[in-house]
mmCIF file of C-alpha atoms in Angstrom:
data_model
loop_
_atom_site.group_PDB
_atom_site.id
_atom_site.type_symbol
_atom_site.label_atom_id
_atom_site.label_comp_id
_atom_site.label_asym_id
_atom_site.label_seq_id
_atom_site.Cartn_x
_atom_site.Cartn_y
_atom_site.Cartn_z
ATOM 1 C CA UNK A 737 -123.961 -68.690 10.474
ATOM 2 C CA UNK A 738 -122.970 -65.880 12.703
ATOM 3 C CA UNK A 739 -119.380 -65.193 12.859
ATOM 4 C CA UNK A 740 -119.494 -65.182 16.679
ATOM 5 C CA UNK A 741 -120.680 -68.803 16.605
ATOM 6 C CA UNK A 742 -117.633 -69.891 14.614
ATOM 7 C CA UNK A 743 -114.863 -71.799 16.208
ATOM 8 C CA UNK A 744 -112.575 -72.788 13.377
ATOM 9 C CA UNK A 745 -112.337 -73.608 9.693
ATOM 10 C CA UNK A 746 -110.329 -76.683 8.656
ATOM 11 C CA UNK A 747 -109.149 -76.881 5.004
ATOM 12 C CA UNK A 748 -109.335 -80.417 3.455
ATOM 13 C CA UNK A 749 -108.263 -80.182 -0.342
ATOM 14 C CA UNK A 750 -110.998 -78.053 -2.012
ATOM 15 C CA UNK A 751 -113.325 -78.371 0.817
ATOM 16 C CA UNK A 752 -113.549 -76.420 4.194
ATOM 17 C CA UNK A 753 -114.891 -78.107 7.231
ATOM 18 C CA UNK A 754 -116.649 -75.320 9.427
ATOM 19 C CA UNK A 755 -117.027 -75.910 13.127
ATOM 20 C CA UNK A 756 -119.503 -73.751 14.986
ATOM 21 C CA UNK A 757 -121.647 -73.771 18.140
ATOM 22 C CA UNK A 758 -125.345 -74.884 17.517
ATOM 23 C CA UNK A 759 -127.595 -75.453 20.512
ATOM 24 C CA UNK A 760 -124.819 -75.635 22.944
ATOM 25 C CA UNK A 761 -122.896 -78.156 20.972
ATOM 26 C CA UNK A 762 -120.169 -78.026 18.418
ATOM 27 C CA UNK A 763 -121.479 -78.811 14.964
ATOM 28 C CA UNK A 764 -119.818 -78.926 11.578
ATOM 29 C CA UNK A 765 -120.453 -78.878 7.860
ATOM 30 C CA UNK A 766 -118.496 -79.047 4.670
ATOM 31 C CA UNK A 767 -118.267 -76.052 2.285
ATOM 32 C CA UNK A 768 -116.861 -76.416 -1.274
ATOM 33 C CA UNK A 769 -114.681 -73.240 -1.437
ATOM 34 C CA UNK A 770 -111.044 -72.113 -1.453
ATOM 35 C CA UNK A 771 -109.641 -71.313 1.907
ATOM 36 C CA UNK A 772 -108.132 -67.868 0.524
ATOM 37 C CA UNK A 773 -111.636 -66.756 -0.559
ATOM 38 C CA UNK A 774 -113.197 -67.559 2.866
ATOM 39 C CA UNK A 775 -110.194 -65.764 4.555
ATOM 40 C CA UNK A 776 -110.696 -62.803 2.457
ATOM 41 C CA UNK A 777 -114.497 -62.698 3.344
ATOM 42 C CA UNK A 778 -113.690 -62.889 7.026
ATOM 43 C CA UNK A 779 -111.282 -59.948 7.020
ATOM 44 C CA UNK A 780 -112.138 -57.519 9.743
ATOM 45 C CA UNK A 781 -113.493 -60.310 12.072
ATOM 46 C CA UNK A 782 -111.997 -62.230 14.884
ATOM 47 C CA UNK A 783 -111.126 -65.097 12.598
ATOM 48 C CA UNK A 784 -107.306 -65.391 12.247
ATOM 49 C CA UNK A 785 -105.302 -67.725 10.029
ATOM 50 C CA UNK A 786 -103.022 -69.831 12.202
ATOM 51 C CA UNK A 787 -101.766 -72.580 9.810
ATOM 52 C CA UNK A 788 -101.989 -73.432 6.065
ATOM 53 C CA UNK A 789 -105.196 -75.504 6.893
ATOM 54 C CA UNK A 790 -106.678 -73.643 9.800
ATOM 55 C CA UNK A 791 -108.382 -70.312 10.534
ATOM 56 C CA UNK A 792 -109.504 -69.968 14.126
ATOM 57 C CA UNK A 793 -111.743 -67.557 16.030
ATOM 58 C CA UNK A 794 -109.417 -65.773 18.534
ATOM 59 C CA UNK A 795 -112.363 -65.037 20.916
ATOM 60 C CA UNK A 796 -112.750 -68.843 21.337
ATOM 61 C CA UNK A 797 -109.018 -69.550 22.251
ATOM 62 C CA UNK A 798 -108.759 -70.946 25.682
ATOM 63 C CA UNK A 799 -105.014 -70.888 25.570
ATOM 64 C CA UNK A 800 -101.799 -71.098 23.471
ATOM 65 C CA UNK A 801 -99.524 -74.000 24.262
ATOM 66 C CA UNK A 802 -95.813 -74.713 23.384
ATOM 67 C CA UNK A 803 -94.671 -78.280 23.326
ATOM 68 C CA UNK A 804 -91.208 -79.203 21.913
ATOM 69 C CA UNK A 805 -90.817 -75.919 20.103
ATOM 70 C CA UNK A 806 -94.269 -76.333 18.431
ATOM 71 C CA UNK A 807 -97.245 -74.182 19.144
ATOM 72 C CA UNK A 808 -100.930 -75.190 19.446
ATOM 73 C CA UNK A 809 -104.191 -73.561 20.246
ATOM 74 C CA UNK A 810 -106.763 -75.012 22.550
ATOM 75 C CA UNK A 811 -110.386 -74.047 21.838
ATOM 76 C CA UNK A 812 -113.230 -76.098 23.173
ATOM 77 C CA UNK A 813 -112.642 -79.456 25.003
ATOM 78 C CA UNK A 814 -114.489 -81.299 22.228
ATOM 79 C CA UNK A 815 -112.160 -79.812 19.605
ATOM 80 C CA UNK A 816 -108.632 -81.196 18.999
ATOM 81 C CA UNK A 817 -105.827 -78.809 19.475
ATOM 82 C CA UNK A 818 -104.945 -76.773 16.491
ATOM 83 C CA UNK A 819 -101.337 -76.359 15.271
ATOM 84 C CA UNK A 820 -99.895 -72.914 14.851
ATOM 85 C CA UNK A 821 -97.246 -72.615 12.204
ATOM 86 C CA UNK A 822 -94.106 -70.615 12.765
ATOM 87 C CA UNK A 823 -95.150 -68.144 9.768
ATOM 88 C CA UNK A 824 -98.608 -67.294 11.500
ATOM 89 C CA UNK A 825 -97.421 -67.474 14.998
ATOM 90 C CA UNK A 826 -96.629 -63.674 15.507
ATOM 91 C CA UNK A 827 -99.821 -62.720 13.855
ATOM 92 C CA UNK A 828 -101.959 -65.029 16.050
ATOM 93 C CA UNK A 829 -100.287 -63.818 19.279
ATOM 94 C CA UNK A 830 -100.686 -60.058 18.262
ATOM 95 C CA UNK A 831 -104.358 -60.739 17.547
ATOM 96 C CA UNK A 832 -104.819 -62.635 20.764
ATOM 97 C CA UNK A 833 -102.963 -59.817 22.798
ATOM 98 C CA UNK A 834 -105.081 -57.162 21.000
ATOM 99 C CA UNK A 835 -108.363 -58.851 21.846
ATOM 100 C CA UNK A 836 -107.303 -59.330 25.621
ATOM 101 C CA UNK A 837 -106.406 -55.567 25.950
ATOM 102 C CA UNK A 838 -109.819 -54.312 24.478
#
């Protein structure tokens, strides 16, 4: 899968659910791998860790939302909103701003 087609990676125990665009629809498949291993292989791309369980493509972020001092990312309308943990928030915002300035 081309990195540009990726939307997000969701960790589920020892599996990762990969969401990507295929034929104008969001598709998914399961990958048996550690999240840290995939995160390392995606270094230098637009994929950014935003939560212990999620890695998102910052190019696909529609907007960041704050609700009751919690932060969320909205991607495609067919994908649920993604939580952003406090420990990753500054990194996500910096990456998002850097992309918007480029």
